[in-house]
Amino acid sequence: EYGVEAAAVRCTVIVLCCFMIRRPPLSPLHPDRRSSVTDGQAAHPQGQQAPGGYWKGVSRKALRQYAEASRDLEAAFKADENGPLAENALFQWADTEFHREQFGPAGKLFLDVVRRWPQGDLADDSLHLAAEAALNEDKLDDGDRLVARFNKEYADRDRKSTRLNSSHVVISYAVFC
């Protein structure tokens, strides 16, 4: 009887209810998630202290202050190479080097992420970006090998496989033509 307007109101109510039920995860810096914040260090969700340099580095990277971000992230990673944020710190450091167009060091750091955490959340992204770093350095054979490795080791993680398959064609064409 109410038509389109009533349907729109019902949809809006449903969406709002779903949003309230499925709230996005809280930031580690949110007061409900942190146990303490001292001397620029934010508490990790498991209660362990994350190096303050990690958060500073990520923030500087977001501001495109890549040289400073790289220094902060390197220091954060080296301060706690086996800590809960080590994989993230190394990946962010590598990605910062990639944005600085330091493709050689970036590729090595990305491959270090894969070596240290082959089943980690960032392993596939790291191998993918290591291949891109090799391509940006005109190391086509290395790029081709890394893409083939990605397709072999992370085929079940199909988030980037289409993109890499198209890159693989370009690499193969460039190598063999």
Short mmCIF file of N, CA and C in Angstrom, two decimals:
data_model
loop_
_atom_site.label_atom_id
_atom_site.label_comp_id
_atom_site.label_asym_id
_atom_site.label_seq_id
_atom_site.Cartn_x
_atom_site.Cartn_y
_atom_site.Cartn_z
N GLU A 1 0.80 -1.18 0.00
CA GLU A 1 0.00 0.00 0.00
C GLU A 1 0.87 1.27 0.00
N TYR A 2 2.02 1.21 0.66
CA TYR A 2 2.86 2.41 0.75
C TYR A 2 3.85 2.52 -0.40
N GLY A 3 4.08 1.46 -1.11
CA GLY A 3 4.89 1.49 -2.31
C GLY A 3 6.39 1.65 -2.07
N VAL A 4 7.00 2.41 -2.96
CA VAL A 4 8.45 2.57 -3.00
C VAL A 4 9.00 3.21 -1.74
N GLU A 5 8.31 4.21 -1.20
CA GLU A 5 8.80 4.91 -0.01
C GLU A 5 8.91 3.97 1.19
N ALA A 6 7.94 3.14 1.38
CA ALA A 6 7.96 2.20 2.50
C ALA A 6 9.07 1.18 2.33
N ALA A 7 9.27 0.73 1.11
CA ALA A 7 10.34 -0.23 0.84
C ALA A 7 11.70 0.40 1.12
N ALA A 8 11.87 1.67 0.75
CA ALA A 8 13.13 2.36 1.00
C ALA A 8 13.38 2.50 2.49
N VAL A 9 12.35 2.81 3.25
CA VAL A 9 12.48 2.94 4.71
C VAL A 9 12.86 1.60 5.32
N ARG A 10 12.18 0.52 4.88
CA ARG A 10 12.51 -0.81 5.40
C ARG A 10 13.95 -1.18 5.10
N CYS A 11 14.42 -0.91 3.88
CA CYS A 11 15.81 -1.22 3.51
C CYS A 11 16.78 -0.42 4.37
N THR A 12 16.48 0.84 4.60
CA THR A 12 17.35 1.67 5.42
C THR A 12 17.43 1.13 6.84
N VAL A 13 16.32 0.72 7.41
CA VAL A 13 16.30 0.16 8.76
C VAL A 13 17.10 -1.13 8.81
N ILE A 14 16.95 -1.98 7.82
CA ILE A 14 17.69 -3.24 7.77
C ILE A 14 19.19 -2.97 7.69
N VAL A 15 19.61 -2.07 6.83
CA VAL A 15 21.02 -1.74 6.69
C VAL A 15 21.58 -1.20 7.99
N LEU A 16 20.87 -0.29 8.64
CA LEU A 16 21.33 0.27 9.91
C LEU A 16 21.43 -0.80 10.98
N CYS A 17 20.46 -1.70 11.03
CA CYS A 17 20.52 -2.78 12.03
C CYS A 17 21.71 -3.69 11.77
N CYS A 18 21.95 -4.03 10.52
CA CYS A 18 23.09 -4.88 10.17
C CYS A 18 24.40 -4.18 10.55
N PHE A 19 24.48 -2.89 10.29
CA PHE A 19 25.70 -2.16 10.63
C PHE A 19 25.93 -2.16 12.13
N MET A 20 24.85 -2.02 12.89
CA MET A 20 24.99 -1.98 14.35
C MET A 20 25.39 -3.35 14.88
N ILE A 21 24.93 -4.41 14.27
CA ILE A 21 25.27 -5.76 14.70
C ILE A 21 26.71 -6.08 14.32
N ARG A 22 27.12 -5.73 13.12
CA ARG A 22 28.45 -6.05 12.61
C ARG A 22 29.30 -4.79 12.58
N ARG A 23 29.66 -4.30 13.73
CA ARG A 23 30.49 -3.10 13.80
C ARG A 23 31.88 -3.42 13.27
N PRO A 24 32.50 -2.48 12.61
CA PRO A 24 33.86 -2.72 12.13
C PRO A 24 34.80 -2.90 13.31
N PRO A 25 35.91 -3.62 13.12
CA PRO A 25 36.84 -3.83 14.23
C PRO A 25 37.42 -2.50 14.71
N LEU A 26 37.69 -2.44 15.98
CA LEU A 26 38.24 -1.23 16.57
C LEU A 26 39.73 -1.13 16.28
N SER A 27 40.19 0.09 16.12
CA SER A 27 41.61 0.35 15.96
C SER A 27 42.34 -0.06 17.23
N PRO A 28 43.61 -0.49 17.12
CA PRO A 28 44.38 -0.80 18.32
C PRO A 28 44.55 0.43 19.22
N LEU A 29 44.32 1.61 18.67
CA LEU A 29 44.47 2.82 19.44
C LEU A 29 43.17 3.25 20.13
N HIS A 30 42.06 2.56 19.84
CA HIS A 30 40.77 2.89 20.44
C HIS A 30 40.84 2.62 21.94
N PRO A 31 40.25 3.48 22.77
CA PRO A 31 40.33 3.30 24.23
C PRO A 31 39.87 1.93 24.72
N ASP A 32 38.92 1.30 24.02
CA ASP A 32 38.45 -0.01 24.45
C ASP A 32 39.44 -1.13 24.13
N ARG A 33 40.39 -0.89 23.26
CA ARG A 33 41.33 -1.91 22.84
C ARG A 33 42.71 -1.75 23.44
N ARG A 34 43.04 -0.59 23.95
CA ARG A 34 44.40 -0.39 24.42
C ARG A 34 44.47 -0.51 25.94
N SER A 35 45.60 -1.04 26.39
CA SER A 35 45.80 -1.12 27.83
C SER A 35 46.57 0.09 28.31
N SER A 36 47.44 0.61 27.44
CA SER A 36 48.15 1.83 27.81
C SER A 36 48.81 2.41 26.57
N VAL A 37 49.03 3.68 26.59
CA VAL A 37 49.78 4.35 25.55
C VAL A 37 50.78 5.25 26.25
N THR A 38 52.05 4.89 26.11
CA THR A 38 53.10 5.66 26.77
C THR A 38 54.25 5.87 25.83
N ASP A 39 54.87 7.01 25.91
CA ASP A 39 56.07 7.33 25.14
C ASP A 39 55.93 7.00 23.66
N GLY A 40 54.76 7.29 23.09
CA GLY A 40 54.56 7.08 21.66
C GLY A 40 54.37 5.64 21.28
N GLN A 41 54.14 4.75 22.24
CA GLN A 41 53.94 3.35 21.92
C GLN A 41 52.48 2.99 22.12
N ALA A 42 51.91 2.34 21.13
CA ALA A 42 50.51 1.91 21.22
C ALA A 42 50.48 0.43 21.56
N ALA A 43 49.56 0.05 22.39
CA ALA A 43 49.47 -1.36 22.79
C ALA A 43 48.95 -2.19 21.64
N HIS A 44 49.55 -3.35 21.43
CA HIS A 44 49.07 -4.31 20.45
C HIS A 44 47.82 -4.97 21.03
N PRO A 45 46.88 -5.41 20.20
CA PRO A 45 45.65 -6.01 20.72
C PRO A 45 45.88 -7.14 21.72
N GLN A 46 46.96 -7.90 21.61
CA GLN A 46 47.22 -8.97 22.56
C GLN A 46 47.87 -8.44 23.84
N GLY A 47 47.98 -7.13 23.99
CA GLY A 47 48.53 -6.55 25.19
C GLY A 47 50.02 -6.30 25.13
N GLN A 48 50.67 -6.68 24.05
CA GLN A 48 52.10 -6.45 23.92
C GLN A 48 52.33 -5.07 23.33
N GLN A 49 53.44 -4.48 23.69
CA GLN A 49 53.73 -3.14 23.19
C GLN A 49 54.27 -3.22 21.76
N ALA A 50 53.70 -2.43 20.90
CA ALA A 50 54.18 -2.31 19.53
C ALA A 50 55.16 -1.15 19.50
N PRO A 51 56.24 -1.28 18.76
CA PRO A 51 57.18 -0.17 18.68
C PRO A 51 56.48 1.09 18.19
N GLY A 52 56.69 2.20 18.88
CA GLY A 52 56.09 3.46 18.49
C GLY A 52 56.48 3.87 17.09
N GLY A 53 57.68 3.48 16.68
CA GLY A 53 58.15 3.80 15.34
C GLY A 53 57.29 3.18 14.25
N TYR A 54 56.65 2.06 14.55
CA TYR A 54 55.77 1.43 13.57
C TYR A 54 54.61 2.36 13.23
N TRP A 55 53.92 2.85 14.24
CA TRP A 55 52.76 3.72 14.01
C TRP A 55 53.19 5.04 13.38
N LYS A 56 54.33 5.54 13.82
CA LYS A 56 54.84 6.79 13.24
C LYS A 56 55.18 6.56 11.77
N GLY A 57 55.81 5.43 11.47
CA GLY A 57 56.17 5.11 10.09
C GLY A 57 54.98 4.94 9.18
N VAL A 58 53.98 4.23 9.66
CA VAL A 58 52.76 4.04 8.87
C VAL A 58 52.08 5.38 8.62
N SER A 59 52.07 6.23 9.64
CA SER A 59 51.46 7.56 9.49
C SER A 59 52.22 8.40 8.48
N ARG A 60 53.55 8.37 8.57
CA ARG A 60 54.36 9.14 7.62
C ARG A 60 54.22 8.60 6.21
N LYS A 61 54.09 7.30 6.09
CA LYS A 61 53.88 6.71 4.76
C LYS A 61 52.57 7.21 4.17
N ALA A 62 51.53 7.27 4.99
CA ALA A 62 50.23 7.77 4.53
C ALA A 62 50.32 9.23 4.10
N LEU A 63 51.23 9.97 4.72
CA LEU A 63 51.44 11.37 4.36
C LEU A 63 52.44 11.53 3.21
N ARG A 64 52.89 10.42 2.68
CA ARG A 64 53.86 10.37 1.57
C ARG A 64 55.21 10.96 1.96
N GLN A 65 55.55 10.85 3.22
CA GLN A 65 56.87 11.23 3.72
C GLN A 65 57.70 9.95 3.75
N TYR A 66 58.04 9.47 2.56
CA TYR A 66 58.58 8.12 2.43
C TYR A 66 59.97 7.94 3.06
N ALA A 67 60.85 8.89 2.96
CA ALA A 67 62.19 8.73 3.53
C ALA A 67 62.09 8.57 5.05
N GLU A 68 61.30 9.43 5.69
CA GLU A 68 61.14 9.36 7.14
C GLU A 68 60.41 8.07 7.53
N ALA A 69 59.40 7.72 6.77
CA ALA A 69 58.64 6.50 7.04
C ALA A 69 59.54 5.28 6.95
N SER A 70 60.39 5.26 5.96
CA SER A 70 61.30 4.13 5.79
C SER A 70 62.21 3.97 7.00
N ARG A 71 62.76 5.08 7.48
CA ARG A 71 63.63 5.03 8.67
C ARG A 71 62.86 4.52 9.89
N ASP A 72 61.66 5.04 10.09
CA ASP A 72 60.85 4.63 11.25
C ASP A 72 60.49 3.15 11.17
N LEU A 73 60.06 2.70 10.01
CA LEU A 73 59.64 1.31 9.86
C LEU A 73 60.82 0.34 9.95
N GLU A 74 61.96 0.74 9.42
CA GLU A 74 63.16 -0.09 9.56
C GLU A 74 63.52 -0.24 11.04
N ALA A 75 63.51 0.88 11.76
CA ALA A 75 63.85 0.85 13.19
C ALA A 75 62.83 0.00 13.97
N ALA A 76 61.55 0.14 13.64
CA ALA A 76 60.52 -0.63 14.32
C ALA A 76 60.70 -2.12 14.07
N PHE A 77 61.01 -2.49 12.83
CA PHE A 77 61.20 -3.91 12.51
C PHE A 77 62.43 -4.44 13.23
N LYS A 78 63.52 -3.73 13.16
CA LYS A 78 64.77 -4.22 13.78
C LYS A 78 64.68 -4.25 15.30
N ALA A 79 63.82 -3.42 15.89
CA ALA A 79 63.66 -3.42 17.35
C ALA A 79 62.96 -4.68 17.85
N ASP A 80 62.15 -5.31 17.00
CA ASP A 80 61.39 -6.48 17.44
C ASP A 80 61.10 -7.37 16.23
N GLU A 81 62.14 -8.04 15.73
CA GLU A 81 62.01 -8.84 14.50
C GLU A 81 61.11 -10.06 14.64
N ASN A 82 60.81 -10.44 15.84
CA ASN A 82 59.95 -11.61 16.05
C ASN A 82 58.65 -11.24 16.77
N GLY A 83 58.38 -9.97 16.90
CA GLY A 83 57.19 -9.51 17.61
C GLY A 83 55.93 -9.65 16.80
N PRO A 84 54.81 -9.29 17.40
CA PRO A 84 53.51 -9.47 16.75
C PRO A 84 53.31 -8.59 15.52
N LEU A 85 54.05 -7.50 15.41
CA LEU A 85 53.91 -6.62 14.24
C LEU A 85 55.09 -6.74 13.28
N ALA A 86 55.96 -7.71 13.49
CA ALA A 86 57.17 -7.82 12.67
C ALA A 86 56.84 -8.00 11.19
N GLU A 87 55.91 -8.89 10.86
CA GLU A 87 55.55 -9.11 9.46
C GLU A 87 55.01 -7.83 8.84
N ASN A 88 54.13 -7.15 9.56
CA ASN A 88 53.57 -5.89 9.06
C ASN A 88 54.64 -4.82 8.92
N ALA A 89 55.52 -4.72 9.90
CA ALA A 89 56.57 -3.69 9.86
C ALA A 89 57.50 -3.91 8.67
N LEU A 90 57.89 -5.17 8.44
CA LEU A 90 58.77 -5.45 7.31
C LEU A 90 58.07 -5.18 5.99
N PHE A 91 56.81 -5.59 5.89
CA PHE A 91 56.05 -5.33 4.66
C PHE A 91 55.90 -3.84 4.41
N GLN A 92 55.53 -3.09 5.44
CA GLN A 92 55.35 -1.64 5.29
C GLN A 92 56.67 -0.97 4.92
N TRP A 93 57.76 -1.43 5.50
CA TRP A 93 59.09 -0.90 5.16
C TRP A 93 59.38 -1.16 3.68
N ALA A 94 59.13 -2.40 3.24
CA ALA A 94 59.36 -2.75 1.83
C ALA A 94 58.48 -1.90 0.91
N ASP A 95 57.22 -1.75 1.27
CA ASP A 95 56.29 -0.98 0.45
C ASP A 95 56.71 0.50 0.38
N THR A 96 57.25 1.00 1.48
CA THR A 96 57.74 2.38 1.49
C THR A 96 58.92 2.54 0.54
N GLU A 97 59.82 1.57 0.55
CA GLU A 97 60.95 1.60 -0.39
C GLU A 97 60.44 1.52 -1.83
N PHE A 98 59.41 0.73 -2.05
CA PHE A 98 58.81 0.63 -3.38
C PHE A 98 58.27 2.00 -3.82
N HIS A 99 57.58 2.69 -2.92
CA HIS A 99 57.06 4.02 -3.25
C HIS A 99 58.18 5.04 -3.47
N ARG A 100 59.32 4.81 -2.84
CA ARG A 100 60.48 5.69 -3.04
C ARG A 100 61.21 5.34 -4.35
N GLU A 101 60.69 4.34 -5.04
CA GLU A 101 61.28 3.84 -6.29
C GLU A 101 62.67 3.26 -6.07
N GLN A 102 62.87 2.71 -4.89
CA GLN A 102 64.09 1.96 -4.56
C GLN A 102 63.74 0.48 -4.74
N PHE A 103 63.60 0.09 -6.01
CA PHE A 103 63.04 -1.21 -6.32
C PHE A 103 63.93 -2.38 -5.92
N GLY A 104 65.24 -2.23 -6.00
CA GLY A 104 66.14 -3.30 -5.58
C GLY A 104 65.97 -3.63 -4.11
N PRO A 105 66.15 -2.63 -3.22
CA PRO A 105 65.93 -2.91 -1.80
C PRO A 105 64.50 -3.35 -1.48
N ALA A 106 63.52 -2.76 -2.16
CA ALA A 106 62.13 -3.14 -1.91
C ALA A 106 61.91 -4.61 -2.24
N GLY A 107 62.41 -5.04 -3.39
CA GLY A 107 62.25 -6.44 -3.78
C GLY A 107 62.87 -7.40 -2.78
N LYS A 108 64.06 -7.05 -2.29
CA LYS A 108 64.72 -7.91 -1.29
C LYS A 108 63.92 -7.97 0.00
N LEU A 109 63.39 -6.83 0.42
CA LEU A 109 62.59 -6.81 1.64
C LEU A 109 61.29 -7.60 1.48
N PHE A 110 60.64 -7.46 0.32
CA PHE A 110 59.42 -8.24 0.07
C PHE A 110 59.71 -9.73 0.10
N LEU A 111 60.83 -10.12 -0.51
CA LEU A 111 61.19 -11.55 -0.50
C LEU A 111 61.54 -12.02 0.90
N ASP A 112 62.06 -11.12 1.74
CA ASP A 112 62.33 -11.47 3.13
C ASP A 112 61.02 -11.75 3.88
N VAL A 113 59.97 -10.99 3.57
CA VAL A 113 58.66 -11.26 4.17
C VAL A 113 58.21 -12.67 3.80
N VAL A 114 58.36 -13.03 2.53
CA VAL A 114 57.94 -14.36 2.06
C VAL A 114 58.78 -15.44 2.73
N ARG A 115 60.08 -15.21 2.86
CA ARG A 115 60.98 -16.20 3.46
C ARG A 115 60.63 -16.41 4.94
N ARG A 116 60.39 -15.34 5.67
CA ARG A 116 60.14 -15.44 7.10
C ARG A 116 58.74 -15.95 7.43
N TRP A 117 57.75 -15.54 6.65
CA TRP A 117 56.36 -15.89 6.92
C TRP A 117 55.70 -16.42 5.65
N PRO A 118 56.11 -17.59 5.16
CA PRO A 118 55.57 -18.08 3.88
C PRO A 118 54.05 -18.32 3.90
N GLN A 119 53.47 -18.56 5.05
CA GLN A 119 52.02 -18.74 5.15
C GLN A 119 51.34 -17.52 5.79
N GLY A 120 52.08 -16.44 5.94
CA GLY A 120 51.53 -15.24 6.57
C GLY A 120 50.53 -14.52 5.68
N ASP A 121 49.84 -13.60 6.29
CA ASP A 121 48.81 -12.84 5.57
C ASP A 121 49.38 -12.00 4.44
N LEU A 122 50.64 -11.63 4.52
CA LEU A 122 51.22 -10.72 3.54
C LEU A 122 52.18 -11.41 2.57
N ALA A 123 52.30 -12.72 2.66
CA ALA A 123 53.24 -13.44 1.80
C ALA A 123 52.90 -13.31 0.32
N ASP A 124 51.63 -13.48 -0.03
CA ASP A 124 51.26 -13.40 -1.45
C ASP A 124 51.43 -11.98 -1.98
N ASP A 125 51.01 -10.99 -1.18
CA ASP A 125 51.20 -9.60 -1.59
C ASP A 125 52.69 -9.29 -1.76
N SER A 126 53.50 -9.81 -0.85
CA SER A 126 54.94 -9.55 -0.90
C SER A 126 55.58 -10.15 -2.15
N LEU A 127 55.20 -11.38 -2.47
CA LEU A 127 55.77 -12.01 -3.67
C LEU A 127 55.31 -11.28 -4.92
N HIS A 128 54.06 -10.88 -4.94
CA HIS A 128 53.54 -10.12 -6.07
C HIS A 128 54.31 -8.81 -6.26
N LEU A 129 54.52 -8.08 -5.16
CA LEU A 129 55.22 -6.79 -5.25
C LEU A 129 56.71 -6.98 -5.52
N ALA A 130 57.29 -8.08 -5.09
CA ALA A 130 58.68 -8.37 -5.44
C ALA A 130 58.81 -8.56 -6.95
N ALA A 131 57.81 -9.21 -7.55
CA ALA A 131 57.80 -9.37 -9.01
C ALA A 131 57.68 -8.01 -9.70
N GLU A 132 56.80 -7.15 -9.18
CA GLU A 132 56.66 -5.80 -9.76
C GLU A 132 57.94 -5.00 -9.60
N ALA A 133 58.61 -5.14 -8.46
CA ALA A 133 59.87 -4.43 -8.25
C ALA A 133 60.91 -4.89 -9.27
N ALA A 134 60.97 -6.19 -9.52
CA ALA A 134 61.91 -6.71 -10.51
C ALA A 134 61.60 -6.15 -11.90
N LEU A 135 60.33 -6.08 -12.24
CA LEU A 135 59.94 -5.52 -13.54
C LEU A 135 60.33 -4.05 -13.64
N ASN A 136 60.13 -3.31 -12.55
CA ASN A 136 60.48 -1.89 -12.56
C ASN A 136 61.98 -1.67 -12.68
N GLU A 137 62.77 -2.67 -12.34
CA GLU A 137 64.23 -2.59 -12.49
C GLU A 137 64.68 -3.18 -13.83
N ASP A 138 63.71 -3.54 -14.67
CA ASP A 138 63.99 -4.17 -15.97
C ASP A 138 64.68 -5.52 -15.82
N LYS A 139 64.42 -6.20 -14.73
CA LYS A 139 64.93 -7.56 -14.52
C LYS A 139 63.81 -8.52 -14.90
N LEU A 140 63.63 -8.66 -16.20
CA LEU A 140 62.47 -9.40 -16.71
C LEU A 140 62.52 -10.88 -16.38
N ASP A 141 63.72 -11.49 -16.43
CA ASP A 141 63.83 -12.91 -16.08
C ASP A 141 63.46 -13.15 -14.62
N ASP A 142 63.96 -12.27 -13.73
CA ASP A 142 63.62 -12.39 -12.31
C ASP A 142 62.12 -12.19 -12.10
N GLY A 143 61.56 -11.21 -12.75
CA GLY A 143 60.13 -10.96 -12.65
C GLY A 143 59.32 -12.15 -13.11
N ASP A 144 59.73 -12.75 -14.22
CA ASP A 144 59.04 -13.91 -14.75
C ASP A 144 59.10 -15.09 -13.77
N ARG A 145 60.28 -15.31 -13.18
CA ARG A 145 60.42 -16.39 -12.20
C ARG A 145 59.55 -16.14 -10.96
N LEU A 146 59.50 -14.90 -10.50
CA LEU A 146 58.70 -14.59 -9.33
C LEU A 146 57.20 -14.73 -9.61
N VAL A 147 56.78 -14.36 -10.79
CA VAL A 147 55.36 -14.53 -11.16
C VAL A 147 55.02 -16.02 -11.23
N ALA A 148 55.90 -16.81 -11.84
CA ALA A 148 55.67 -18.25 -11.91
C ALA A 148 55.63 -18.85 -10.50
N ARG A 149 56.52 -18.39 -9.63
CA ARG A 149 56.52 -18.86 -8.24
C ARG A 149 55.21 -18.48 -7.54
N PHE A 150 54.76 -17.25 -7.76
CA PHE A 150 53.49 -16.80 -7.17
C PHE A 150 52.36 -17.72 -7.63
N ASN A 151 52.27 -17.97 -8.92
CA ASN A 151 51.19 -18.79 -9.46
C ASN A 151 51.26 -20.22 -8.94
N LYS A 152 52.46 -20.71 -8.62
CA LYS A 152 52.61 -22.06 -8.08
C LYS A 152 52.28 -22.10 -6.59
N GLU A 153 52.84 -21.16 -5.81
CA GLU A 153 52.73 -21.23 -4.36
C GLU A 153 51.44 -20.63 -3.81
N TYR A 154 50.87 -19.68 -4.51
CA TYR A 154 49.71 -18.97 -3.97
C TYR A 154 48.52 -19.02 -4.92
N ALA A 155 48.41 -20.09 -5.67
CA ALA A 155 47.30 -20.23 -6.62
C ALA A 155 45.95 -20.25 -5.91
N ASP A 156 45.93 -20.77 -4.67
CA ASP A 156 44.67 -20.83 -3.94
C ASP A 156 44.24 -19.47 -3.41
N ARG A 157 45.14 -18.51 -3.41
CA ARG A 157 44.80 -17.15 -3.00
C ARG A 157 44.59 -16.34 -4.28
N ASP A 158 43.40 -16.40 -4.82
CA ASP A 158 43.15 -15.87 -6.16
C ASP A 158 42.94 -14.36 -6.20
N ARG A 159 43.22 -13.64 -5.12
CA ARG A 159 42.97 -12.19 -5.12
C ARG A 159 43.74 -11.48 -6.23
N LYS A 160 44.96 -11.90 -6.49
CA LYS A 160 45.77 -11.19 -7.47
C LYS A 160 46.15 -12.06 -8.65
N SER A 161 45.66 -13.29 -8.70
CA SER A 161 46.12 -14.19 -9.74
C SER A 161 45.79 -13.69 -11.13
N THR A 162 44.64 -13.07 -11.31
CA THR A 162 44.28 -12.55 -12.63
C THR A 162 45.25 -11.45 -13.04
N ARG A 163 45.54 -10.55 -12.12
CA ARG A 163 46.48 -9.47 -12.42
C ARG A 163 47.85 -10.04 -12.75
N LEU A 164 48.30 -11.04 -11.96
CA LEU A 164 49.62 -11.60 -12.21
C LEU A 164 49.64 -12.41 -13.49
N ASN A 165 48.55 -13.09 -13.81
CA ASN A 165 48.54 -13.83 -15.06
C ASN A 165 48.71 -12.88 -16.25
N SER A 166 48.07 -11.71 -16.19
CA SER A 166 48.24 -10.76 -17.28
C SER A 166 49.65 -10.20 -17.27
N SER A 167 50.23 -9.97 -16.07
CA SER A 167 51.62 -9.52 -16.00
C SER A 167 52.54 -10.58 -16.57
N HIS A 168 52.22 -11.84 -16.30
CA HIS A 168 53.06 -12.94 -16.77
C HIS A 168 53.12 -12.95 -18.29
N VAL A 169 51.99 -12.68 -18.92
CA VAL A 169 51.97 -12.62 -20.39
C VAL A 169 52.90 -11.51 -20.87
N VAL A 170 52.83 -10.35 -20.24
CA VAL A 170 53.67 -9.22 -20.63
C VAL A 170 55.13 -9.56 -20.42
N ILE A 171 55.45 -10.17 -19.28
CA ILE A 171 56.84 -10.53 -19.00
C ILE A 171 57.32 -11.55 -20.02
N SER A 172 56.51 -12.59 -20.23
CA SER A 172 56.93 -13.64 -21.18
C SER A 172 57.13 -13.04 -22.56
N TYR A 173 56.24 -12.16 -22.98
CA TYR A 173 56.38 -11.54 -24.28
C TYR A 173 57.69 -10.74 -24.36
N ALA A 174 57.96 -9.97 -23.30
CA ALA A 174 59.16 -9.14 -23.28
C ALA A 174 60.43 -9.98 -23.26
N VAL A 175 60.39 -11.11 -22.56
CA VAL A 175 61.56 -11.98 -22.43
C VAL A 175 61.83 -12.73 -23.72
N PHE A 176 60.77 -13.24 -24.35
CA PHE A 176 60.95 -14.12 -25.48
C PHE A 176 60.86 -13.43 -26.83
N CYS A 177 60.52 -12.17 -26.89
CA CYS A 177 60.40 -11.51 -28.18
C CYS A 177 61.53 -10.55 -28.47
#
